[in-house]
mmCIF file of C-alpha atoms in Angstrom:
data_model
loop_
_atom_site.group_PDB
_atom_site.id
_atom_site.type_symbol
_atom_site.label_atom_id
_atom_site.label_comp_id
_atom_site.label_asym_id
_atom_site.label_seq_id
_atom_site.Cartn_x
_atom_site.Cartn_y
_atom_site.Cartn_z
ATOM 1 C CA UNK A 1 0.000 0.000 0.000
ATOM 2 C CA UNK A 2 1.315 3.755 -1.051
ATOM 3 C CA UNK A 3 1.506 6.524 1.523
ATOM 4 C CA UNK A 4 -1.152 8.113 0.117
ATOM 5 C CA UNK A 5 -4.906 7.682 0.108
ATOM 6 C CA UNK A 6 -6.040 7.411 -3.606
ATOM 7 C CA UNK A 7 -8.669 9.801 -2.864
ATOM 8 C CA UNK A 8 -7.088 12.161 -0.351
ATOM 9 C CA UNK A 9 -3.935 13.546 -2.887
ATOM 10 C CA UNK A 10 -2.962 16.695 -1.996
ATOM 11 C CA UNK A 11 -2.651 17.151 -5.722
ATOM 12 C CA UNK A 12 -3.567 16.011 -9.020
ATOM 13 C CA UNK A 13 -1.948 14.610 -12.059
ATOM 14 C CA UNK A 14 -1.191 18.358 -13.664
ATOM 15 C CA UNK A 15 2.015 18.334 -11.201
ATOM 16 C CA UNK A 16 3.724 16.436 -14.250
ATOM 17 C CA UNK A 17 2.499 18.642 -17.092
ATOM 18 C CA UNK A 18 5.821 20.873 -18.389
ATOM 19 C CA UNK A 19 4.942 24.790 -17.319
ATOM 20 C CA UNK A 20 3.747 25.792 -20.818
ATOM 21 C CA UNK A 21 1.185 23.194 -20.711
ATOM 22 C CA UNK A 22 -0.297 23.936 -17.507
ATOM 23 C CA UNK A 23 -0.259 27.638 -17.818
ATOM 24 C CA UNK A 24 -2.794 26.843 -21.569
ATOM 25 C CA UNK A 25 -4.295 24.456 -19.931
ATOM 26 C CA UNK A 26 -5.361 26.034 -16.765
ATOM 27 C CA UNK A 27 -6.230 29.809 -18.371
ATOM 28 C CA UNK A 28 -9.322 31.638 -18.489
ATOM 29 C CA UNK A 29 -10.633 28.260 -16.684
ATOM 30 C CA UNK A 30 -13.029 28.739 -13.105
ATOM 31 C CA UNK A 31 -11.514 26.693 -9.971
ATOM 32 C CA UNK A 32 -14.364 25.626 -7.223
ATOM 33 C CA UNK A 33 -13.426 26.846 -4.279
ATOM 34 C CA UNK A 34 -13.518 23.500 -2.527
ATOM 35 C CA UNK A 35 -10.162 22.631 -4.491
ATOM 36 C CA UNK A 36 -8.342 25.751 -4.879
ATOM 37 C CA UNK A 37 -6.047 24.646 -2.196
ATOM 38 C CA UNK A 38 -5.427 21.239 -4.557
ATOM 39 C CA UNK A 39 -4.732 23.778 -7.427
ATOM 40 C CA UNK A 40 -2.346 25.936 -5.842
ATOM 41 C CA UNK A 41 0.079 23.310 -4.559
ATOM 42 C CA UNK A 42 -0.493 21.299 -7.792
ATOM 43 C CA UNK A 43 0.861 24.547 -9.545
ATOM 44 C CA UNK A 44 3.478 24.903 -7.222
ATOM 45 C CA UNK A 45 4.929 21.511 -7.567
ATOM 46 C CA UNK A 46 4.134 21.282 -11.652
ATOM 47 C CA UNK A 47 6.127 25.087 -11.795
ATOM 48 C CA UNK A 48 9.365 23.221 -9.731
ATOM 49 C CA UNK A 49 9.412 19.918 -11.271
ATOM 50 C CA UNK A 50 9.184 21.673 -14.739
ATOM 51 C CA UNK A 51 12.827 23.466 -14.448
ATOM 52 C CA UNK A 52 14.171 20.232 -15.608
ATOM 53 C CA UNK A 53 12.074 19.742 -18.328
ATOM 54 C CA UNK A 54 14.903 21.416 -21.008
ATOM 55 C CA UNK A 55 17.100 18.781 -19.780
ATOM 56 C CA UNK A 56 14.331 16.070 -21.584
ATOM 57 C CA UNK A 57 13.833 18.205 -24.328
ATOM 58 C CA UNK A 58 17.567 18.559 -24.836
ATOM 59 C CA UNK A 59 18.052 14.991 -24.594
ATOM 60 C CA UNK A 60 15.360 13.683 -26.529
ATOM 61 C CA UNK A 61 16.196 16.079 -29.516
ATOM 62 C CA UNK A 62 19.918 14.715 -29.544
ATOM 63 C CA UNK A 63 18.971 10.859 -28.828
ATOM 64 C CA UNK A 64 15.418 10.129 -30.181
ATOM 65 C CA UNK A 65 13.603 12.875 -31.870
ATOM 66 C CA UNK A 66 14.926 10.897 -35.701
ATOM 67 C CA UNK A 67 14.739 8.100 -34.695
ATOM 68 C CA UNK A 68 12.356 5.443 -36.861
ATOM 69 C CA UNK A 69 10.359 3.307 -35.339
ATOM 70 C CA UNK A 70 10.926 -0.462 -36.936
ATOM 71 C CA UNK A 71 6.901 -0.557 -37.038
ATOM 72 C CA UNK A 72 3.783 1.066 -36.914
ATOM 73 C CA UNK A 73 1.579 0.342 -33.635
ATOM 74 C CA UNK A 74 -1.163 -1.272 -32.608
ATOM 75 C CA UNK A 75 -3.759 0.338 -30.979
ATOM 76 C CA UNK A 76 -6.177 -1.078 -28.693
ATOM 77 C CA UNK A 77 -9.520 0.682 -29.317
ATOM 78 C CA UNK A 78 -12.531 0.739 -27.062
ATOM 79 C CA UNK A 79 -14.686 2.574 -24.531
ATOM 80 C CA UNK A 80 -13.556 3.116 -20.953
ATOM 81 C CA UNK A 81 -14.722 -0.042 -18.856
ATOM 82 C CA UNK A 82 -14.848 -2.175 -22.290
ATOM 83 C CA UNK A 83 -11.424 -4.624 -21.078
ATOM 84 C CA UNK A 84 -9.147 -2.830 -22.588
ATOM 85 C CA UNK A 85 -6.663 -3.138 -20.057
ATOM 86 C CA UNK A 86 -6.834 -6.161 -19.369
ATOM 87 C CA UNK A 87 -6.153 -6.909 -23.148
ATOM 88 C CA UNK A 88 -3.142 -4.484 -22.942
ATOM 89 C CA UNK A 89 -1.677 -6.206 -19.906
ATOM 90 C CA UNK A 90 -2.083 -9.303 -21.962
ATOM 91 C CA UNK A 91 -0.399 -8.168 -24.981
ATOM 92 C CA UNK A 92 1.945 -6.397 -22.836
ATOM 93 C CA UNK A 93 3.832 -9.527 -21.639
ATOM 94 C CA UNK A 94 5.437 -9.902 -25.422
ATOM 95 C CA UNK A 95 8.734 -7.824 -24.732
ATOM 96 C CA UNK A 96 8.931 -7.296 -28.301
ATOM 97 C CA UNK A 97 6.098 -4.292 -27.722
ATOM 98 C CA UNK A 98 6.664 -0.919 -26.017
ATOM 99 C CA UNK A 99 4.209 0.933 -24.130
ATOM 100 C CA UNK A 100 3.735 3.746 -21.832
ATOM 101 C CA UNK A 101 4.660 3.019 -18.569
ATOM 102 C CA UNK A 102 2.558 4.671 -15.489
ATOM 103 C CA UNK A 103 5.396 6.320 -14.674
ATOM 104 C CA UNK A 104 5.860 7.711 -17.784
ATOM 105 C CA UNK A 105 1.913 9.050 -17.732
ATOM 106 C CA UNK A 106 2.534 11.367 -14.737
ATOM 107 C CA UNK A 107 5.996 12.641 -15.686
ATOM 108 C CA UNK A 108 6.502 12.231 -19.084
ATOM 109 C CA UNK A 109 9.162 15.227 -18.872
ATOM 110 C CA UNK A 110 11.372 13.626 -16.459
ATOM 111 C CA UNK A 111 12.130 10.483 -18.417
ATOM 112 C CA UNK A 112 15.556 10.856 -19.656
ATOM 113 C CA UNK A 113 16.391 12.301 -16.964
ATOM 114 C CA UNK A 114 15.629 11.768 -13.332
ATOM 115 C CA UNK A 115 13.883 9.085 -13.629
ATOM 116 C CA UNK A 116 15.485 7.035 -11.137
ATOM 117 C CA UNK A 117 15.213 9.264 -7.921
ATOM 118 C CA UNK A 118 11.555 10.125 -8.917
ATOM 119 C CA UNK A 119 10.307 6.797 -9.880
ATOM 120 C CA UNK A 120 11.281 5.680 -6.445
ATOM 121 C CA UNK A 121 9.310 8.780 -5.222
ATOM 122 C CA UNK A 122 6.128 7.422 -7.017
ATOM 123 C CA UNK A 123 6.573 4.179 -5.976
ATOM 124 C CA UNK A 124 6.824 4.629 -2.325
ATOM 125 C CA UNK A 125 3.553 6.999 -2.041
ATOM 126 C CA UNK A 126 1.348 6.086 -4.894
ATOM 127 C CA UNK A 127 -1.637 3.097 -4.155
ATOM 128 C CA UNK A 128 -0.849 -0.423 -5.807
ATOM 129 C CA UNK A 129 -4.599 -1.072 -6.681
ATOM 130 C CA UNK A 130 -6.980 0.826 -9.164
ATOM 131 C CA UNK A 131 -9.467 1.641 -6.797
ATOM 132 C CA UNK A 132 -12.630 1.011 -9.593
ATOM 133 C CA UNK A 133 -10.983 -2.291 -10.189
ATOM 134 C CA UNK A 134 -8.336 -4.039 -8.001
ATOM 135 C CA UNK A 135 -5.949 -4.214 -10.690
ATOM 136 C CA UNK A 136 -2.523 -3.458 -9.480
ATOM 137 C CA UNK A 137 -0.655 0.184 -10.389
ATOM 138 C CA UNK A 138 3.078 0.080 -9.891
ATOM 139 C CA UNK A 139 5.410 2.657 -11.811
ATOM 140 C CA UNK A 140 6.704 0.596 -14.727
ATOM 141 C CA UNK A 141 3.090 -1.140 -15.106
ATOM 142 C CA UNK A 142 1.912 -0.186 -18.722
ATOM 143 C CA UNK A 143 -1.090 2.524 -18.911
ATOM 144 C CA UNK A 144 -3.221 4.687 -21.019
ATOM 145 C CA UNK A 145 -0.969 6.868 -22.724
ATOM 146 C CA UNK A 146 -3.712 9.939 -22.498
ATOM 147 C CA UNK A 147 -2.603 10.644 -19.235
ATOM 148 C CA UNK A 148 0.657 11.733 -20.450
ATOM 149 C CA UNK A 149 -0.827 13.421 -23.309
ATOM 150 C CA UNK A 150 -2.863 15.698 -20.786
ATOM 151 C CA UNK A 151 0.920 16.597 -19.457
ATOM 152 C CA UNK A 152 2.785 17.503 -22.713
ATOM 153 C CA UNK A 153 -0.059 19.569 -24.372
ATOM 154 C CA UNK A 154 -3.492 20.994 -23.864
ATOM 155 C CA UNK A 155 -4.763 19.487 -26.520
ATOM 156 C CA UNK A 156 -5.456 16.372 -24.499
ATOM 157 C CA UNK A 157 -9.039 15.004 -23.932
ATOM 158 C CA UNK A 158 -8.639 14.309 -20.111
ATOM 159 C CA UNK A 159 -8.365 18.018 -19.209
ATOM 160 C CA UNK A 160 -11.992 17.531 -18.864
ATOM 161 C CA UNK A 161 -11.265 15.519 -15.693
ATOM 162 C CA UNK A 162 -10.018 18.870 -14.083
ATOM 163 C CA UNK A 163 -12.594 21.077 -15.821
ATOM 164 C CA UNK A 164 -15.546 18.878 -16.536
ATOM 165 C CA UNK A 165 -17.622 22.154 -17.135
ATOM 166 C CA UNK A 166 -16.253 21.980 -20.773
ATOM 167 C CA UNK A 167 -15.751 18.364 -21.131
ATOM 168 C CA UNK A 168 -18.105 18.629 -24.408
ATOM 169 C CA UNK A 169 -15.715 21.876 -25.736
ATOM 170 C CA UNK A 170 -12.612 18.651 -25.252
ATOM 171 C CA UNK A 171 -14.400 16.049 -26.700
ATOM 172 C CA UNK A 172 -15.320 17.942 -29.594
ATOM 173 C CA UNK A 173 -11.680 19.348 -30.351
ATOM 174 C CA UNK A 174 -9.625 16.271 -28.907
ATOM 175 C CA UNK A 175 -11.823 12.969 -28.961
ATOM 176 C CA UNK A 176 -13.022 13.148 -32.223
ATOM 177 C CA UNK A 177 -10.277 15.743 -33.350
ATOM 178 C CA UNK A 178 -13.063 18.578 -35.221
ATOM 179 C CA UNK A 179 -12.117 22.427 -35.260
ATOM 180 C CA UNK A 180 -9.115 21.834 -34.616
ATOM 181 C CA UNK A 181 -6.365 24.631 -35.839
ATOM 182 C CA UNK A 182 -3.617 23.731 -37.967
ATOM 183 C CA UNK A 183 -1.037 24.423 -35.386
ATOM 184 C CA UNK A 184 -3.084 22.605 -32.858
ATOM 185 C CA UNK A 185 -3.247 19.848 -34.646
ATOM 186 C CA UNK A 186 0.488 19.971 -35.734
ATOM 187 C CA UNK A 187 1.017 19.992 -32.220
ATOM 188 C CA UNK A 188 -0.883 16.797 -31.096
ATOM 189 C CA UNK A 189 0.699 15.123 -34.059
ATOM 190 C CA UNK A 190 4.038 16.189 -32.566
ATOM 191 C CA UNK A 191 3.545 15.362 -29.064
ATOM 192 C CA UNK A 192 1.925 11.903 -29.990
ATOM 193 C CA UNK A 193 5.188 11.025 -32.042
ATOM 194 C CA UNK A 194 7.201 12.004 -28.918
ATOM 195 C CA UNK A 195 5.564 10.204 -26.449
ATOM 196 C CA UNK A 196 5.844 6.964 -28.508
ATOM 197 C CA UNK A 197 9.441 7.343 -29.088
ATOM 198 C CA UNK A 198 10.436 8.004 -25.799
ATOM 199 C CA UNK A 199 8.043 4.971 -24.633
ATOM 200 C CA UNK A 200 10.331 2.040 -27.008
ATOM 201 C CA UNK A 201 13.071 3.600 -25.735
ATOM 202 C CA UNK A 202 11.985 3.523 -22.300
ATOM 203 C CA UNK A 203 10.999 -0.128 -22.205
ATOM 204 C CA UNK A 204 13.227 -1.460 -25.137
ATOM 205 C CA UNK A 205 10.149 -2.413 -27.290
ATOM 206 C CA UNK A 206 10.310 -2.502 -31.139
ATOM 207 C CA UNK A 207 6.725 -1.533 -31.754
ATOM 208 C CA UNK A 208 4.726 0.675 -30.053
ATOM 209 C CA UNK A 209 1.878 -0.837 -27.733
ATOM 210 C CA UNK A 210 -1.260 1.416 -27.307
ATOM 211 C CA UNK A 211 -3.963 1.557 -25.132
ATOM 212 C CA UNK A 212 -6.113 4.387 -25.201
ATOM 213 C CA UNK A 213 -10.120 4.802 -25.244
ATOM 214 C CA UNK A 214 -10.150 8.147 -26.981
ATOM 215 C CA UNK A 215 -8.249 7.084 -29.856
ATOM 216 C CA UNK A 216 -11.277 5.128 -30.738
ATOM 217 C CA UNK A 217 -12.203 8.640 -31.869
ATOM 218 C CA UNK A 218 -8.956 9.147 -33.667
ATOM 219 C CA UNK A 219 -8.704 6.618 -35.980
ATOM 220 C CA UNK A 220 -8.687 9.293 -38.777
ATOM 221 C CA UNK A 221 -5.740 11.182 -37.522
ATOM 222 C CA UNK A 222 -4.101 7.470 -36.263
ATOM 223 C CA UNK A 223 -3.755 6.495 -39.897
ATOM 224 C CA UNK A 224 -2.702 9.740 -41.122
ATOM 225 C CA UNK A 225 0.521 9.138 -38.939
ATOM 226 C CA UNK A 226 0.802 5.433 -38.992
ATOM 227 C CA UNK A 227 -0.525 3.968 -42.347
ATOM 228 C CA UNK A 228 0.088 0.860 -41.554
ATOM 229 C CA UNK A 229 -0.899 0.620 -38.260
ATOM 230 C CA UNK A 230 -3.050 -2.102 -36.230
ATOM 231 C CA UNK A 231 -5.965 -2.257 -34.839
ATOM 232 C CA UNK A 232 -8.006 -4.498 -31.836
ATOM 233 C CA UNK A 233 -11.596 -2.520 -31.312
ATOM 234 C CA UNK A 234 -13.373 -4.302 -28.318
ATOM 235 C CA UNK A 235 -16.861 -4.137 -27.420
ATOM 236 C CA UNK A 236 -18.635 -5.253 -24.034
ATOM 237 C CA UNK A 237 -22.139 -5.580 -22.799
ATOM 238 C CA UNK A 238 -23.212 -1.900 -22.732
ATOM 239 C CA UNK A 239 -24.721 -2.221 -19.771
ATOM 240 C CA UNK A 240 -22.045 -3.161 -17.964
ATOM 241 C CA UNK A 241 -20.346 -0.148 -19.509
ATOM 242 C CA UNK A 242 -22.644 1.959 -18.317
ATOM 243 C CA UNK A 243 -22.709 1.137 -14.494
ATOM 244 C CA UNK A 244 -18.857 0.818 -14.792
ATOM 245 C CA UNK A 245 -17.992 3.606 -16.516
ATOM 246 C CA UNK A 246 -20.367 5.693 -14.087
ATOM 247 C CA UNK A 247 -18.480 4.262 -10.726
ATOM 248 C CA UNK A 248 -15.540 4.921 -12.639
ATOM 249 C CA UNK A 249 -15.626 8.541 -13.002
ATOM 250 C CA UNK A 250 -17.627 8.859 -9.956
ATOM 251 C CA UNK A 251 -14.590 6.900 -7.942
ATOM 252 C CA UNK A 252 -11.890 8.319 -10.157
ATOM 253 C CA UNK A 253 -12.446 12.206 -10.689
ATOM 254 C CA UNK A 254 -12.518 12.763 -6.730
ATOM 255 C CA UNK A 255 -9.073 13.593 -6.119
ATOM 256 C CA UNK A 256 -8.112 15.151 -9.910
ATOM 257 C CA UNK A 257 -11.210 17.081 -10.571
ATOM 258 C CA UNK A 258 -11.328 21.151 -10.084
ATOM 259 C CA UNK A 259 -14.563 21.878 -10.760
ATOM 260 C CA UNK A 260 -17.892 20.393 -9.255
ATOM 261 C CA UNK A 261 -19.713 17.963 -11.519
ATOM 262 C CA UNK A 262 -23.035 16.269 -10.165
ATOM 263 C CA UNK A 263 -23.739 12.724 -11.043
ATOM 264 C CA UNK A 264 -26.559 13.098 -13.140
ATOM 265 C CA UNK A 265 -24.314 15.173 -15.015
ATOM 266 C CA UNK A 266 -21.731 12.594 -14.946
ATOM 267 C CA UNK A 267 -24.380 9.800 -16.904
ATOM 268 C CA UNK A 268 -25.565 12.166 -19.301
ATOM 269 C CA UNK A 269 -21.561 12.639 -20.113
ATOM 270 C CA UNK A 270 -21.425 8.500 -20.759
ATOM 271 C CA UNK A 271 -24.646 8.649 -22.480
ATOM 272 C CA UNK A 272 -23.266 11.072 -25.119
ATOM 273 C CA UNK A 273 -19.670 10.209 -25.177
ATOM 274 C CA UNK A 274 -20.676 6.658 -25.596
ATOM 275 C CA UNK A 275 -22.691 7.194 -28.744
ATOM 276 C CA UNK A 276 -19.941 9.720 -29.791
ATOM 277 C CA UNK A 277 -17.588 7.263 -30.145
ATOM 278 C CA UNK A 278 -19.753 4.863 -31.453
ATOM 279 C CA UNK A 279 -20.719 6.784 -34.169
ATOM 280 C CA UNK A 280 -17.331 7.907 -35.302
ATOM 281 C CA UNK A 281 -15.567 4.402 -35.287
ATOM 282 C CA UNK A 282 -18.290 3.139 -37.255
ATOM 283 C CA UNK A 283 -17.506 6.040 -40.028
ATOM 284 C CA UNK A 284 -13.739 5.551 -40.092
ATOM 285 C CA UNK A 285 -12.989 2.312 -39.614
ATOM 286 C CA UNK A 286 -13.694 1.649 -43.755
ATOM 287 C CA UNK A 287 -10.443 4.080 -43.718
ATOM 288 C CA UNK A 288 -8.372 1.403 -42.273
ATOM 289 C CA UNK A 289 -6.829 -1.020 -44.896
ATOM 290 C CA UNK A 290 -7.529 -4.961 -45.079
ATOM 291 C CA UNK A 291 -5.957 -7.162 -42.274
ATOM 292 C CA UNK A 292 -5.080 -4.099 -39.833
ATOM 293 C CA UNK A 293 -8.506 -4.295 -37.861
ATOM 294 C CA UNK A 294 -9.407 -7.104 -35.155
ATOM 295 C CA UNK A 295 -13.168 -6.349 -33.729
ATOM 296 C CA UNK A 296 -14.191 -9.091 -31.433
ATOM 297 C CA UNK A 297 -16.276 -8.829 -28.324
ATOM 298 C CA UNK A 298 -14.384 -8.607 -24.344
ATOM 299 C CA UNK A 299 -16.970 -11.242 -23.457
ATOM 300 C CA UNK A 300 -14.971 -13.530 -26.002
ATOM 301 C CA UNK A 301 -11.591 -12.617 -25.085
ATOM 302 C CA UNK A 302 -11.925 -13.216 -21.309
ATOM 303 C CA UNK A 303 -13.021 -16.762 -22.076
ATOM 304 C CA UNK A 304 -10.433 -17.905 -23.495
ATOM 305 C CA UNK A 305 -7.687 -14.514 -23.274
ATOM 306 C CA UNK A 306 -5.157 -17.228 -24.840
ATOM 307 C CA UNK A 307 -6.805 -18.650 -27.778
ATOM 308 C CA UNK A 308 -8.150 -15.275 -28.823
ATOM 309 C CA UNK A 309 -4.155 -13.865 -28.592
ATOM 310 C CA UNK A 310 -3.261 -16.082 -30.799
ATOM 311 C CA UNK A 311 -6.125 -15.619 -32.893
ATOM 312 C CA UNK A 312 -5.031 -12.101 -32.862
ATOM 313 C CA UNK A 313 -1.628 -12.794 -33.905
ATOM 314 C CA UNK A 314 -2.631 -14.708 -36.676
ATOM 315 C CA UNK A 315 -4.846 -12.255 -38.258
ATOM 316 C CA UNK A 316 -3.050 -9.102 -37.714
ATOM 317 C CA UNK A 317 0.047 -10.536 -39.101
ATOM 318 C CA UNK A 318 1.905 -9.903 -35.598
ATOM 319 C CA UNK A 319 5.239 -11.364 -35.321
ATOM 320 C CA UNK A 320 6.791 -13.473 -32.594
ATOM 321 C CA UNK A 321 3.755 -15.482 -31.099
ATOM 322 C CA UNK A 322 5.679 -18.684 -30.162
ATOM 323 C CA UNK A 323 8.239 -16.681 -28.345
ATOM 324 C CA UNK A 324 5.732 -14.723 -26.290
ATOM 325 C CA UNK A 325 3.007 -16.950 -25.952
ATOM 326 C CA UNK A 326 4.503 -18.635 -22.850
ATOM 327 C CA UNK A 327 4.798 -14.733 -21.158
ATOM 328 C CA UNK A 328 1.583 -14.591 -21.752
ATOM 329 C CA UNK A 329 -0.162 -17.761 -20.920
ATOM 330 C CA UNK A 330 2.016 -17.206 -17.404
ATOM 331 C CA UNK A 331 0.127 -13.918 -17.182
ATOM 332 C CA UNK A 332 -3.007 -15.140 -17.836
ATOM 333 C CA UNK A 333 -2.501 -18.057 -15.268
ATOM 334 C CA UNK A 334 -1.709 -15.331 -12.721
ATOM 335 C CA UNK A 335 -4.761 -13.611 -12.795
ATOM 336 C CA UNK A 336 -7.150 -16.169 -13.066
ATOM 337 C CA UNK A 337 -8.014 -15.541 -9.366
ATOM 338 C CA UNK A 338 -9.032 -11.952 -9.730
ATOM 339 C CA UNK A 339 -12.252 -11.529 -8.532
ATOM 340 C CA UNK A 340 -14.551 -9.055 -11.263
ATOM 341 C CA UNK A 341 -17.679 -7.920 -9.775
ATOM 342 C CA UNK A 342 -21.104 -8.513 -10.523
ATOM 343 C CA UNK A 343 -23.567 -5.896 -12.075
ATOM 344 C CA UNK A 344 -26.970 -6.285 -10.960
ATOM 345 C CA UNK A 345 -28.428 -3.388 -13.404
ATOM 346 C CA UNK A 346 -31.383 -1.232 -11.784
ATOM 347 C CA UNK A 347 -34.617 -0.435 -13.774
ATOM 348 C CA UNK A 348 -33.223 2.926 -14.569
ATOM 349 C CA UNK A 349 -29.739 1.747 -15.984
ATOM 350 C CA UNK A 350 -31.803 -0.647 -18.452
ATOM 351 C CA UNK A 351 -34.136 2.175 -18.967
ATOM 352 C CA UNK A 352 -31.025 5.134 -19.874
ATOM 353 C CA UNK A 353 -29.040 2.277 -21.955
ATOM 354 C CA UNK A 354 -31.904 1.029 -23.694
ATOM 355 C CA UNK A 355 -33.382 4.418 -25.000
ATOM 356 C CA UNK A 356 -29.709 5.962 -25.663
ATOM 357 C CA UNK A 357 -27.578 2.537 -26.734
ATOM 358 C CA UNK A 358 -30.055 0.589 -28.606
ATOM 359 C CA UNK A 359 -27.875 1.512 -32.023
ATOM 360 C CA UNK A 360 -25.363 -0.011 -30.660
ATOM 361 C CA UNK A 361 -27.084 -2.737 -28.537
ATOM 362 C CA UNK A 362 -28.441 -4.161 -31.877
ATOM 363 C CA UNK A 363 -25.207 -3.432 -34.053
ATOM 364 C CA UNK A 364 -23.329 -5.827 -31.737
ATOM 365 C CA UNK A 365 -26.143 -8.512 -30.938
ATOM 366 C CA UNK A 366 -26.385 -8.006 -27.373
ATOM 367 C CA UNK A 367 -29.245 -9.146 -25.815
ATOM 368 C CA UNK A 368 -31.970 -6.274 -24.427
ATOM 369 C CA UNK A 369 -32.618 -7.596 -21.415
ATOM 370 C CA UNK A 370 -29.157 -8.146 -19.901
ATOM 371 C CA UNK A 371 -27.520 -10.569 -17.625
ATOM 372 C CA UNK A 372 -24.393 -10.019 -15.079
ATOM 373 C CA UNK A 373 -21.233 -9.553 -16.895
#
C-alpha cells in the first residue's frame, strides 16, 4: 500500500504537465473553491518539477527525436470499462512491444532524466490497486498513454477531468479531433510522435503498444501518422459499460477534478460520449486497410484470453507469437483468481441504456434484457 490515500492527494496529475502546458491548460478556466487549495500546490509543484524539463527536451532532440520506429503500432480501441486493459496487460507480456509506462503518464518530462530518484518517489507513495478495479498500479506497469498526453499539451481530452464544465468543448476538439487549428493539430501530431518514441526507448520495445479509449475517436488522424498501423476494437455488454464507466468517473475524478460535476451530469456525459464514439468508429474504420482491424467482443476474449491472442496474432500478421506466448499464458494463469464484480443493473440503468444505446445494442447482438457480466 502507497503513503497516500487514492482519494485524499494533496494534488492532481497536472504536477507532471511541463509549465507551458499547464499555464494553456489552466487559463481563463473557473476553480471551485472547494479545491483551490489542490490547485495551488499542484501549480506549485508542476512550476518546480518543470525546471528540468529542457534537460528532456535537450536529450530527446539529440537521442530520439529521428529516430524510426521499426513498425507502426497497434492500438487497442474501445470505450472506458470495455477490457481494454486487461487486453493491454495481456499483450503487454510480449517484450517485443513498447508501451507507456505509469510512470511515464505522470511525468513524461522527467524520463531521460531523473527518472530514477523520482520513480522511487512514485513508488513509495502512490496506491498499488486501481481503486474502480483491483488491478494493481506500480510505476513501470503499462497505462493509457492519455494521461501523459494531458501533461505535454493541452490538446489532451482528459483536461476535462479537471474542468468537466467543458468536457463537451474537449471532446469535440480532442476525442473526435473537429475544429481543430492547424497548429493545434500539428502539435498533437508532434507530441503523440514524442511520447511513442520516448516509450520504445523507455521499455526497449520494437513496436509501439497502445492503449487508449479516446483514440477510438482518432482513428482518422491514427492512420494519417501510422498507415500501416493495427488495430483491436473491443466491445462489451453496454450495460455493464454503463454502471462501470459511471463508478468509474464517480470513484476516479474525486481527487483530480477542479470543478464540481453532479452525477446526473456525470451519466448524461457517458450517455453522449458513448454514442460519440460509437458513431465515429463506425464512419472511419472503412479508412483502415484490409488485415489491420481485429473487432471481437471482451466477453470472447476473457473466455479464453489465450486462444483469442493467438487468434489475434494470426490475423493481424503480428510477429513473434511462439516466443511470447509462454509470457503470456504465465500472465493469464496469474490472474485467473481476480475476482470481477457482478452488475446487478437497476430499472433505470436498463431504462437510460436502452433508450440511448439501442444503435449499438443491436449493431453488436447483445441481448436487451441483460444478464451479469
Amino acid at each position: 500500500m502507497g503513503l497516500l490515500n487514492f482519494y485524499n492527494l494533496p494534488v492532481n496529475t497536472l504536477v507532471g504537465a511541463d509549465w507551458s502546458t499547464f499555464k494553456r491548460a489552466t487559463a481563463n478556466r473557473e476553480i471551485d473553491a472547494k479545491w483551490r487549495t489542490k490547485f495551488m500546490l499542484t501549480k506549485a509543484v508542476c512550476r518546480i518539477l518543470s525546471v528540468v524539463a529542457p534537460i528532456q527536451n535537450a536529450r530527446y532532440r539529440r537521442h530520439l527525436a529521428t529516430r524510426q520506429q521499426p513498425q507502426d503500432p497497434l492500438f487497442i480501441l474501445g470505450h472506458w470499462r470495455s477490457g481494454t486493459t486487461f487486453v493491454h496487460n495481456v499483450f503487454a507480456a510480449d517484450q517485443h512491444f513498447g508501451y507507456c509506462t505509469t510512470y511515464q503518464t505522470v511525468f513524461p518530462h522527467l524520463m531521460m532524466f531523473g527518472q530514477p530518484f523520482f520513480k522511487k518517489v512514485m513508488e513509495w507513495i502512490m496506491p498499488d490497486k486501481r481503486p474502480t478495479d483491483g488491478l494493481d498500479l506500480a510505476p513501470n506497469l503499462p497505462q493509457e498513454e492519455e494521461f501523459a498526453l494531458s501533461n505535454m499539451m493541452p490538446e489532451s481530452y482528459y483536461h476535462w477531468w479537471f474542468f468537466p464544465k467543458h468536457e463537451e468543448e474537449y471532446a469535440r476538439k480532442y476525442l473526435v479531433m473537429e475544429d481543430l487549428t492547424d497548429e493545434e493539430r500539428k502539435e498533437w501530431d508532434e507530441n503523440f510522435k514524442k511520447l511513442v518514441n520516448v516509450a520504445l526507448w523507455n521499455t526497449g520495445g520494437t513496436q509501439f503498444l497502445s492503449k487508449n479509449p479516446p483514440h477510438t475517436g482518432r482513428v482518422r488522424d491514427l492512420l494519417r501518422l501510422y498507415p500501416n498501423a493495427k488495430f483491436i476494437y473491443l466491445v462489451r455488454n453496454p450495460y455493464t459499460v454503463f454502471e462501470s464507466t459511471r463508478d468509474f468517473y464517480t470513484n476516479t475524478l474525486k481527487p483530480l477534478m477542479l470543478q464540481h460535476r453532479s452525477v446526473e451530469e456525470t451519466e448524461q456525459h457517458i450517455l453522449r460520449t458513448y454514442m460519440q464514439l460509437f458513431e465515429r468508429y463506425e464512419q472511419d474504420k472503412a479508412l483502415i486497410p484490409e488485415g489491420q482491424l481485429f473487432e471481437l467482443k471482451f466477453e470472447d476474449f476473457e473466455a479464453d484470453p489465450v486462444g483469442m491472442t493467438e487468434r489475434i496474432y494470426r490475423e493481424l500478421g503480428l510477429e513473434g507469437w511462439e516466443q511470447a506466448k509462454p509470457a503470456i499464458v504465465q500472465y493469464v494463469g496469474a490472474k485467473k483468481g481476480h475476482k470481477k464484480r457482478q452488475y446487478n443493473y437497476d430499472p433505470r440503468t436498463i431504462e437510460l441504456v436502452e433508450s440511448h444505446w439501442m444503435k449499438a445494442i443491436e449493431h453488436w447482438g447483445y441481448k436487451a434484457s441483460p444478464r451479469q457480466s
